[in-house]
């Protein structure tokens, strides 16, 4: 099938460069699955890296289409998906623009690829009716994107809906038709009528509710002023119909994300089954790592369309967060981050109600409330106590179920959920986090985590400083940044601001100087400077370092002496990644 030697693969390359694409194409047909996987990866790295299209990408198309046409080709779905990806990327380029390859060679390959996709669009029509649903999925989207005859494309896609029985394919048909109406406005009336029939047609079984929901959302995108007031209530009704708890006990057969729902404690357990028509691993090719329910792409689209209509988005999010379908709930957590402004109270309480589910707890706290991970969920000042009290209750429930050492429990999901709650309390300097912070330092279990929170507890310095000193003594002078950087311990001591820390820092300064660990010496000097005149006992250890062979050490020593003499507190500089950023600009 493949005769790559008949093609001049030097196009788009500088003299002497060898193109590996023909070898990758041949290896895509290997009987060895591992060889094929590597071939796809190497092809994308060389000919389609991050959506790039080059001359060798265009030269590959006839071979890729030949492979996709042959039923015996292994990994045909991957071939068709690759073709669709290449074509979609080419359409994203300015057709009149001139681009350059990574080799610096001028290229108009995007024009050739766009033309080739249009010429070979009938192939995607065939693939869209293939017995393999994994082949059909990219092909359905490709029909809407590459077929030049809009009326034919609309007809082909509309005919796919009754022929499909999988939720992924059916939702793709609806979305692709709506996008076709945008790409080719002459199809707008036909598509709008088709969507209206789906929305307003006769009652259908619950398995059709997701399709009607998608039709409703995409119809609103085509005509934003149409029934704007009733859009969200109707969407919520269809969402509830789509995710109704199944009557038959059927374990989830496709989505691994809802397994942790069985760990719910303290109240009625969330369903551990999924509606069979929603039990798929993932749906949207644009959000492979983000969306776990096939409905989530539709709901995300609706949120985008609603924009700043916060009341409507709040009602929709509450419906998602209280859905009996675990994957729908989990995906709603990510969508809550996109709400403008602080979380409305109904959304916040709905999020917090999910905490007994350990997987949800990790996703909520780590993804939104924990400053360590980005802190993207904004809570109104009046709701801070609600958040912290709920997290404390969650921690108490976990301790009751797993014992007082739940911070170090063997169950990684429970351990992570508990630690995230503790550290969020620590972010707010809540004293209820302190016992776990101290216990972690004492046992040295995940103690690196607590070092980012204990600086806010000066009232416990008498207990924390000796533990930090013990951690500093364990630092290998030859490897001062592993596994826990010495600078992180020193930053914590500086932030505690208790004079009992000065001898500990001074001792570290002396030991690091003997080993010529200049980075640690600099960190220790900066920590001492944070104490101002309280660090006077360290003056005799600091002064010789003004003549150290390291520029940063000399500058830090002079700054520390100035702080000790004049009592001027140092101005924190951006952190170095190890601590809180007690740095100083070098003197001129």
Coordinates of C-alpha atoms in Angstrom, one line a residue:
X1 CA 0.0 0.0 0.0
X2 CA 2.7 2.5 1.0
X3 CA 5.3 3.5 -1.6
X4 CA 6.9 6.4 0.2
X5 CA 10.1 6.0 -1.7
X6 CA 8.4 7.5 -4.8
X7 CA 8.0 10.9 -3.0
X8 CA 10.6 13.6 -2.7
X9 CA 10.6 14.1 1.1
X10 CA 13.3 16.8 1.0
X11 CA 10.7 19.5 0.3
X12 CA 10.6 21.9 3.2
X13 CA 13.9 20.7 4.6
X14 CA 17.3 22.4 4.4
X15 CA 20.1 20.7 2.4
X16 CA 21.4 17.6 4.1
X17 CA 18.4 17.2 6.5
X18 CA 16.7 13.8 6.5
X19 CA 13.0 13.5 6.9
X20 CA 11.8 10.7 9.1
X21 CA 8.2 10.9 8.1
X22 CA 8.3 8.1 5.5
X23 CA 9.7 5.7 8.1
X24 CA 7.0 6.7 10.5
X25 CA 4.3 6.1 7.9
X26 CA 5.6 2.6 7.3
X27 CA 5.8 1.8 11.0
X28 CA 2.1 2.8 11.4
X29 CA 1.3 -0.5 9.6
X30 CA 3.6 -2.6 11.8
X31 CA 2.0 -5.7 13.4
X32 CA 3.6 -4.7 16.6
X33 CA 1.3 -2.3 18.6
X34 CA 4.2 -0.7 20.4
X35 CA 5.9 0.1 17.1
X36 CA 2.7 1.7 15.8
X37 CA 2.3 3.8 18.9
X38 CA 5.8 5.1 18.7
X39 CA 5.3 5.8 15.0
X40 CA 2.3 7.9 15.6
X41 CA 4.1 9.8 18.4
X42 CA 7.2 10.4 16.2
X43 CA 5.0 11.5 13.2
X44 CA 3.2 14.1 15.3
X45 CA 6.5 15.3 16.8
X46 CA 8.0 15.8 13.3
X47 CA 5.1 16.6 11.1
X48 CA 2.2 17.8 13.3
X49 CA 3.8 19.2 16.5
X50 CA 1.3 21.3 18.4
X51 CA -0.9 21.6 15.4
X52 CA 1.8 22.6 12.9
X53 CA 1.5 21.6 9.3
X54 CA 4.5 21.5 7.0
X55 CA 5.3 20.3 3.5
X56 CA 6.0 16.8 4.8
X57 CA 2.6 16.8 6.5
X58 CA 0.9 17.6 3.2
X59 CA 3.0 14.9 1.4
X60 CA 1.7 12.4 4.0
X61 CA -1.9 12.8 3.2
X62 CA -2.3 10.4 0.3
X63 CA -0.6 7.6 2.3
X64 CA -2.8 8.4 5.4
X65 CA -5.9 8.3 3.3
X66 CA -4.8 5.0 1.7
X67 CA -4.4 3.5 5.2
X68 CA -7.7 4.9 6.4
X69 CA -9.5 3.4 3.3
X70 CA -8.2 -0.2 4.0
X71 CA -10.4 -2.1 6.5
X72 CA -7.4 -4.2 7.5
X73 CA -5.3 -1.3 8.6
X74 CA -4.5 -1.5 12.3
X75 CA -5.4 1.6 14.4
X76 CA -7.7 3.0 11.6
X77 CA -9.4 5.2 14.1
X78 CA -6.1 6.9 15.0
X79 CA -5.4 7.4 11.3
X80 CA -8.8 9.1 10.7
X81 CA -8.3 11.2 13.9
X82 CA -4.9 12.3 12.6
X83 CA -6.3 13.3 9.2
X84 CA -9.1 15.3 10.9
X85 CA -6.5 17.0 13.2
X86 CA -4.3 17.9 10.3
X87 CA -7.1 19.3 8.2
X88 CA -8.6 21.3 11.1
X89 CA -5.2 22.8 11.9
X90 CA -4.7 23.8 8.3
X91 CA -8.0 25.6 8.3
X92 CA -6.8 27.7 11.2
X93 CA -4.1 29.3 9.1
X94 CA -4.6 32.4 7.0
X95 CA -5.0 31.0 3.4
X96 CA -3.2 34.0 2.0
X97 CA -0.4 33.9 4.6
X98 CA 3.1 32.5 4.2
X99 CA 4.5 30.5 7.1
X100 CA 7.9 29.0 7.9
X101 CA 8.7 25.5 9.1
X102 CA 10.7 24.9 12.2
X103 CA 13.7 24.6 9.8
X104 CA 13.1 28.2 8.6
X105 CA 11.9 27.1 5.2
X106 CA 9.0 29.1 3.7
X107 CA 5.8 27.0 3.5
X108 CA 2.3 27.2 2.1
X109 CA 1.5 23.6 3.1
X110 CA -1.7 24.7 4.8
X111 CA -3.2 25.7 1.4
X112 CA -2.4 22.3 -0.1
X113 CA -3.8 20.5 2.9
X114 CA -7.0 22.5 2.9
X115 CA -7.5 21.8 -0.8
X116 CA -6.7 18.1 -0.3
X117 CA -9.3 17.8 2.5
X118 CA -12.0 19.3 0.3
X119 CA -11.1 17.0 -2.6
X120 CA -11.1 13.9 -0.4
X121 CA -14.2 14.9 1.7
X122 CA -16.1 11.9 0.3
X123 CA -13.7 9.7 2.2
X124 CA -14.9 11.2 5.5
X125 CA -18.5 10.6 4.4
X126 CA -17.7 6.9 4.1
X127 CA -15.8 6.9 7.4
X128 CA -18.8 8.5 9.1
X129 CA -20.8 5.3 8.4
X130 CA -18.0 2.9 9.4
X131 CA -18.8 0.0 11.7
X132 CA -16.2 1.2 14.2
X133 CA -17.6 4.1 16.3
X134 CA -14.0 5.3 17.0
X135 CA -13.6 5.8 13.3
X136 CA -17.0 7.5 13.0
X137 CA -16.3 10.1 15.7
X138 CA -13.6 12.2 13.9
X139 CA -15.3 11.5 10.6
X140 CA -18.5 13.1 11.7
X141 CA -16.8 16.3 12.6
X142 CA -14.7 16.2 9.4
X143 CA -17.9 16.0 7.2
X144 CA -19.1 19.2 8.8
X145 CA -15.7 20.9 8.4
X146 CA -14.5 19.8 4.9
X147 CA -17.5 19.0 2.7
X148 CA -18.0 22.0 0.5
X149 CA -21.6 21.2 -0.4
X150 CA -23.5 22.5 2.6
X151 CA -26.8 21.0 1.7
X152 CA -25.2 17.6 1.3
X153 CA -23.2 17.9 4.5
X154 CA -26.4 18.8 6.4
X155 CA -28.2 15.8 4.9
X156 CA -25.4 13.4 5.6
X157 CA -25.1 14.5 9.2
X158 CA -28.8 14.5 9.9
X159 CA -29.1 11.0 8.6
X160 CA -26.4 9.9 11.1
X161 CA -28.5 10.8 14.1
X162 CA -31.1 7.9 13.8
X163 CA -28.3 5.6 12.7
X164 CA -26.3 6.1 15.8
X165 CA -27.0 4.6 19.2
X166 CA -24.0 5.9 21.1
X167 CA -24.2 9.1 23.1
X168 CA -20.9 10.3 21.9
X169 CA -21.7 10.0 18.3
X170 CA -25.2 11.5 18.7
X171 CA -23.9 14.5 20.5
X172 CA -21.2 15.0 17.9
X173 CA -23.8 15.0 15.1
X174 CA -25.8 17.8 16.8
X175 CA -22.7 19.9 17.6
X176 CA -21.3 19.4 14.1
X177 CA -24.5 20.4 12.4
X178 CA -24.6 23.6 14.5
X179 CA -21.0 24.4 13.6
X180 CA -21.9 23.7 9.9
X181 CA -24.5 26.5 10.1
X182 CA -21.8 28.9 11.3
X183 CA -19.3 27.8 8.7
X184 CA -21.8 27.8 5.8
X185 CA -24.6 30.3 6.6
X186 CA -26.7 29.1 3.7
X187 CA -27.4 26.0 5.7
X188 CA -28.6 28.0 8.7
X189 CA -32.3 27.7 8.1
X190 CA -32.1 23.9 7.4
X191 CA -30.1 23.4 10.6
X192 CA -32.3 25.6 12.7
X193 CA -35.4 23.8 11.6
X194 CA -33.8 20.4 12.3
X195 CA -32.8 21.5 15.8
X196 CA -36.3 22.9 16.5
X197 CA -37.8 19.5 15.6
X198 CA -35.4 17.8 18.1
X199 CA -36.4 20.3 20.8
X200 CA -40.1 20.6 20.2
X201 CA -40.8 17.2 18.8
X202 CA -42.8 14.5 20.4
X203 CA -41.8 13.1 23.8
X204 CA -38.9 10.7 23.6
X205 CA -37.4 8.3 26.1
X206 CA -34.9 9.6 28.7
X207 CA -32.0 8.3 26.6
X208 CA -32.9 11.1 24.1
X209 CA -32.8 13.9 26.7
X210 CA -29.0 14.5 26.2
X211 CA -29.6 15.0 22.5
X212 CA -32.5 17.4 23.1
X213 CA -30.3 19.3 25.6
X214 CA -27.6 19.7 23.1
X215 CA -30.0 20.8 20.4
X216 CA -31.4 23.4 22.8
X217 CA -28.0 24.8 23.6
X218 CA -26.8 25.0 20.0
X219 CA -30.1 26.4 18.8
X220 CA -29.6 29.2 21.4
X221 CA -26.1 29.8 20.0
X222 CA -27.5 30.3 16.5
X223 CA -30.2 32.7 17.7
X224 CA -29.2 34.1 21.1
X225 CA -32.4 36.2 21.5
X226 CA -34.7 33.3 21.1
X227 CA -36.5 32.4 24.3
X228 CA -33.6 33.7 26.4
X229 CA -35.6 33.7 29.6
X230 CA -36.7 30.1 29.4
X231 CA -33.3 28.7 28.2
X232 CA -31.8 27.7 31.5
X233 CA -35.0 26.2 33.1
X234 CA -35.5 24.1 30.1
X235 CA -31.8 23.1 30.1
X236 CA -32.0 22.1 33.8
X237 CA -35.1 20.0 33.1
X238 CA -33.4 18.1 30.3
X239 CA -30.2 17.7 32.4
X240 CA -32.2 16.1 35.1
X241 CA -34.0 13.9 32.7
X242 CA -30.6 12.9 31.2
X243 CA -28.9 12.0 34.5
X244 CA -31.9 10.3 36.2
X245 CA -30.7 7.6 38.6
X246 CA -31.2 4.2 36.8
X247 CA -33.6 1.8 38.4
X248 CA -31.5 -1.2 37.7
X249 CA -28.4 -1.7 39.7
X250 CA -25.8 -1.5 37.0
X251 CA -22.2 -0.8 37.9
X252 CA -20.5 1.9 35.9
X253 CA -19.0 0.2 32.9
X254 CA -17.1 3.0 31.4
X255 CA -16.3 5.9 33.7
X256 CA -13.6 5.4 36.3
X257 CA -14.2 8.8 37.8
X258 CA -17.2 7.8 39.9
X259 CA -15.7 4.9 41.7
X260 CA -14.9 7.0 44.8
X261 CA -18.6 7.8 45.3
X262 CA -18.8 4.5 47.3
X263 CA -16.7 6.1 50.0
X264 CA -19.4 8.6 51.0
X265 CA -19.7 8.8 54.8
X266 CA -22.1 10.4 57.2
X267 CA -25.2 10.6 55.0
X268 CA -27.0 8.8 52.3
X269 CA -24.5 7.5 49.7
X270 CA -24.4 9.0 46.3
X271 CA -25.4 6.6 43.5
X272 CA -22.5 4.3 42.5
X273 CA -24.2 3.6 39.2
X274 CA -24.4 5.7 36.0
X275 CA -27.2 6.0 33.5
X276 CA -26.1 3.4 30.9
X277 CA -26.4 5.9 28.1
X278 CA -23.9 8.1 29.8
X279 CA -21.3 5.5 30.7
X280 CA -18.4 6.4 28.5
X281 CA -14.9 7.2 29.4
X282 CA -14.8 10.6 27.9
X283 CA -16.4 12.7 25.2
X284 CA -15.0 15.9 23.9
X285 CA -11.7 15.7 21.9
X286 CA -11.0 19.3 22.9
X287 CA -11.1 18.5 26.6
X288 CA -9.8 15.0 27.0
X289 CA -8.4 15.5 30.4
X290 CA -11.1 17.8 31.8
X291 CA -14.4 16.3 30.9
X292 CA -15.6 12.9 32.2
X293 CA -19.3 13.1 31.1
X294 CA -20.4 13.4 27.5
X295 CA -22.8 16.1 28.7
X296 CA -20.1 18.3 30.0
X297 CA -19.1 19.8 26.7
X298 CA -22.7 20.8 26.1
X299 CA -23.0 22.3 29.5
X300 CA -19.7 24.1 29.2
X301 CA -20.9 25.6 25.9
X302 CA -24.1 26.8 27.6
X303 CA -22.1 28.5 30.4
X304 CA -20.0 30.3 27.8
X305 CA -23.1 31.4 26.0
X306 CA -24.6 32.7 29.3
X307 CA -21.6 34.9 29.9
X308 CA -22.2 37.3 32.8
X309 CA -25.8 36.1 33.5
X310 CA -24.6 34.9 37.0
X311 CA -28.1 34.0 38.3
X312 CA -28.7 31.7 35.4
X313 CA -25.3 30.1 35.6
X314 CA -25.7 29.7 39.4
X315 CA -29.0 27.7 38.9
X316 CA -27.4 25.6 36.2
X317 CA -24.3 24.8 38.3
X318 CA -26.4 23.9 41.3
X319 CA -28.3 21.4 39.1
X320 CA -25.0 20.0 37.9
X321 CA -23.5 19.7 41.4
X322 CA -26.5 17.9 42.7
X323 CA -26.8 15.5 39.8
X324 CA -27.0 11.8 40.6
X325 CA -24.4 11.2 38.0
X326 CA -20.9 11.5 39.6
X327 CA -19.1 12.5 36.4
X328 CA -21.5 15.3 35.8
X329 CA -20.9 16.5 39.4
X330 CA -17.1 16.3 39.0
X331 CA -17.0 18.2 35.8
X332 CA -19.2 21.0 37.4
X333 CA -16.3 21.7 39.8
X334 CA -14.1 22.8 37.0
X335 CA -16.9 25.0 35.5
X336 CA -17.5 26.7 38.8
X337 CA -14.0 28.2 38.5
X338 CA -15.1 30.1 35.4
X339 CA -17.9 32.0 37.3
X340 CA -17.1 35.8 37.4
X341 CA -16.6 37.1 40.9
X342 CA -16.9 35.3 44.3
X343 CA -18.9 32.0 44.3
X344 CA -22.6 32.6 44.9
X345 CA -23.6 31.0 48.2
X346 CA -25.8 28.3 46.5
X347 CA -22.8 27.1 44.4
X348 CA -20.5 27.2 47.4
X349 CA -22.8 25.1 49.6
X350 CA -23.4 22.7 46.7
X351 CA -19.7 22.2 46.3
X352 CA -19.1 21.7 50.0
X353 CA -21.9 19.2 50.1
X354 CA -19.8 17.0 47.9
X355 CA -16.9 16.8 50.4
X356 CA -17.9 13.4 51.9
X357 CA -16.9 12.0 48.5
X358 CA -13.1 11.7 48.7
X359 CA -12.4 12.1 45.0
X360 CA -14.7 15.1 44.9
X361 CA -13.0 16.6 47.9
X362 CA -9.6 16.3 46.3
X363 CA -10.9 17.8 43.1
X364 CA -12.7 20.7 44.8
X365 CA -10.1 21.7 47.4
X366 CA -7.0 21.1 45.3
X367 CA -8.5 22.6 42.2
X368 CA -10.0 25.7 43.8
X369 CA -9.6 26.5 47.4
X370 CA -6.0 25.5 48.1
X371 CA -3.5 28.3 47.4
X372 CA -0.8 25.8 46.6
X373 CA -2.6 24.7 43.5
X374 CA -3.8 28.1 42.2
X375 CA -6.8 29.0 44.4
X376 CA -9.1 29.7 41.5
X377 CA -12.4 29.6 43.4
X378 CA -13.0 33.0 45.0
X379 CA -15.0 33.0 48.3
X380 CA -16.8 36.1 49.5
X381 CA -15.4 37.4 52.9
X382 CA -18.7 36.5 54.5
X383 CA -18.5 32.9 53.4
X384 CA -14.9 32.2 54.6
X385 CA -16.1 30.9 58.0
X386 CA -18.6 28.6 56.2
X387 CA -15.8 27.2 54.1
X388 CA -13.4 26.6 56.9
X389 CA -16.0 25.2 59.3
X390 CA -17.1 22.7 56.6
X391 CA -13.5 21.7 55.9
X392 CA -12.9 21.2 59.6
X393 CA -16.0 19.0 59.9
X394 CA -14.8 17.0 56.9
X395 CA -11.5 16.4 58.6
X396 CA -13.2 15.3 61.8
X397 CA -15.3 12.8 59.7
X398 CA -12.2 11.4 58.1
X399 CA -10.5 11.1 61.5
X400 CA -13.5 9.2 62.9
X401 CA -13.4 6.8 59.9
X402 CA -9.6 6.3 59.6
X403 CA -8.1 7.2 62.9
X404 CA -6.1 10.2 64.2
X405 CA -3.2 9.6 61.8
X406 CA -5.4 10.1 58.7
X407 CA -2.8 12.6 57.4
X408 CA -0.5 9.5 56.8
X409 CA -3.2 6.9 55.9
X410 CA -2.3 4.3 53.3
X411 CA -5.3 5.2 51.2
X412 CA -3.8 7.8 48.8
X413 CA -7.2 9.3 47.9
X414 CA -8.2 9.8 51.5
X415 CA -4.8 11.0 52.5
X416 CA -4.8 13.6 49.7
X417 CA -8.4 14.8 50.6
X418 CA -7.4 15.2 54.2
X419 CA -4.1 17.0 53.5
X420 CA -5.8 19.4 51.1
X421 CA -8.3 20.3 53.7
X422 CA -5.6 20.9 56.4
X423 CA -3.5 23.1 54.1
X424 CA -6.5 25.2 53.0
X425 CA -7.1 25.9 56.7
X426 CA -3.4 26.7 57.0
X427 CA -3.8 29.1 54.1
X428 CA -6.2 31.1 56.3
X429 CA -4.0 30.7 59.4
X430 CA -6.8 28.7 61.1
X431 CA -5.5 27.2 64.4
X432 CA -7.4 24.0 63.7
X433 CA -4.8 23.0 61.2
X434 CA -1.9 23.3 63.6
X435 CA -2.1 19.9 65.3
X436 CA -1.8 18.2 61.9
X437 CA 1.1 20.5 60.8
X438 CA 3.0 19.7 64.0
X439 CA 2.3 16.0 63.7
X440 CA 3.6 16.0 60.1
X441 CA 6.8 17.6 61.1
X442 CA 7.2 15.2 64.0
X443 CA 6.6 12.1 61.9
X444 CA 8.3 13.5 58.7
X445 CA 5.3 12.2 56.7
X446 CA 4.8 14.6 53.7
X447 CA 6.4 17.3 55.9
X448 CA 7.4 19.2 52.8
X449 CA 3.8 20.2 52.4
X450 CA 3.4 21.8 55.8
X451 CA 6.4 23.9 55.4
X452 CA 4.3 26.1 53.1
X453 CA 1.9 26.8 55.9
X454 CA 3.5 26.9 59.3
X455 CA 5.0 30.4 58.9
X456 CA 1.5 31.8 59.8
X457 CA 1.6 30.3 63.3
X458 CA 4.0 32.5 65.3
X459 CA 2.0 31.6 68.4
X460 CA 3.3 28.0 68.2
X461 CA 7.0 29.0 67.5
X462 CA 8.1 27.2 70.7
X463 CA 6.9 23.9 69.2
X464 CA 7.7 24.6 65.6
X465 CA 11.3 26.0 65.8
X466 CA 12.8 22.8 67.3
X467 CA 11.1 20.7 64.6
X468 CA 12.4 23.0 61.9
X469 CA 15.9 22.9 63.4
X470 CA 15.7 19.1 63.3
X471 CA 14.8 19.3 59.6
X472 CA 17.7 21.6 58.9
X473 CA 20.1 19.2 60.6
X474 CA 19.0 16.4 58.3
X475 CA 19.8 18.4 55.2
X476 CA 22.8 17.0 53.3
X477 CA 25.3 19.8 52.9
X478 CA 26.3 18.3 49.5
X479 CA 22.7 18.2 48.4
X480 CA 21.0 21.2 50.1
X481 CA 18.0 21.3 47.8
X482 CA 16.9 17.7 48.1
X483 CA 14.6 16.2 49.1
X484 CA 13.4 19.3 51.0
X485 CA 15.4 22.5 50.3
X486 CA 17.2 24.1 53.3
X487 CA 16.0 27.4 52.1
X488 CA 12.4 26.4 52.7
X489 CA 13.1 25.6 56.4
X490 CA 14.9 28.9 56.7
X491 CA 12.0 30.8 55.2
X492 CA 9.7 29.3 57.7
X493 CA 11.9 30.3 60.6
X494 CA 12.1 33.9 59.2
X495 CA 8.4 34.1 58.8
X496 CA 7.7 32.9 62.4
X497 CA 9.8 35.9 63.6
X498 CA 10.5 34.4 67.0
X499 CA 14.0 35.2 68.3
X500 CA 14.4 31.6 69.5
X501 CA 15.0 30.8 65.8
X502 CA 18.1 33.0 65.5
X503 CA 20.5 30.5 67.1
X504 CA 19.1 27.8 64.7
X505 CA 19.6 29.9 61.7
X506 CA 23.1 31.0 62.9
X507 CA 24.1 27.4 63.3
X508 CA 22.9 26.6 59.8
X509 CA 24.9 29.6 58.5
X510 CA 28.1 28.3 60.1
X511 CA 27.7 24.7 58.9
X512 CA 26.8 25.8 55.3
X513 CA 29.8 28.2 55.3
X514 CA 32.1 25.3 56.2
X515 CA 30.8 23.3 53.3
X516 CA 30.8 26.3 51.0
X517 CA 27.1 25.8 50.3
X518 CA 26.7 29.4 49.1
X519 CA 23.0 29.2 48.3
X520 CA 22.2 28.0 51.8
X521 CA 24.5 30.7 53.3
X522 CA 22.6 33.3 51.3
X523 CA 19.2 31.9 52.4
X524 CA 20.4 31.9 56.1
X525 CA 21.7 35.5 55.8
X526 CA 18.4 36.7 54.3
X527 CA 16.5 34.8 57.1
X528 CA 18.6 36.5 59.8
X529 CA 18.1 39.9 58.2
X530 CA 14.3 39.4 58.6
X531 CA 14.8 39.6 62.4
X532 CA 16.4 43.0 62.3
X533 CA 18.1 44.0 65.6
X534 CA 16.9 40.7 67.2
X535 CA 19.6 39.0 65.2
X536 CA 22.4 41.0 66.8
X537 CA 24.0 37.8 68.4
X538 CA 24.7 36.6 64.9
X539 CA 26.8 39.7 63.9
X540 CA 30.1 38.0 64.5
X541 CA 29.1 35.2 62.1
X542 CA 27.8 37.5 59.4
X543 CA 30.6 40.0 59.2
X544 CA 33.3 37.7 57.7
X545 CA 30.9 36.8 54.9
X546 CA 31.1 40.3 53.5
X547 CA 34.4 39.1 52.0
X548 CA 33.1 35.7 50.8
X549 CA 34.1 34.6 47.3
X550 CA 30.4 34.5 46.2
X551 CA 28.8 37.7 45.0
X552 CA 25.3 36.8 46.3
X553 CA 26.7 36.0 49.7
X554 CA 28.6 39.3 50.0
X555 CA 25.5 41.2 49.0
X556 CA 23.3 39.3 51.5
X557 CA 25.8 39.7 54.3
X558 CA 26.0 43.5 53.8
X559 CA 22.2 43.7 53.7
X560 CA 21.9 41.6 56.9
X561 CA 24.4 43.8 58.8
X562 CA 22.5 46.8 57.7
X563 CA 19.2 45.3 59.0
X564 CA 20.9 44.3 62.3
X565 CA 22.3 47.8 62.7
X566 CA 19.4 50.0 61.7
X567 CA 16.5 47.6 62.5
X568 CA 15.1 48.0 59.0
X569 CA 13.1 45.0 58.1
X570 CA 14.0 43.5 54.7
X571 CA 11.6 44.0 51.8
X572 CA 10.5 40.5 50.6
X573 CA 11.5 39.8 47.0
X574 CA 9.9 37.3 44.6
X575 CA 10.5 33.8 46.0
X576 CA 13.1 31.5 44.6
X577 CA 10.7 28.5 44.6
X578 CA 11.9 27.1 47.9
X579 CA 10.5 29.5 50.4
X580 CA 8.6 32.7 50.8
X581 CA 11.0 35.0 49.1
X582 CA 13.1 36.7 51.8
X583 CA 15.5 38.0 49.3
X584 CA 17.3 41.3 48.8
X585 CA 18.5 43.3 45.8
X586 CA 22.3 43.5 45.6
X587 CA 23.8 46.7 46.6
X588 CA 25.4 48.7 43.7

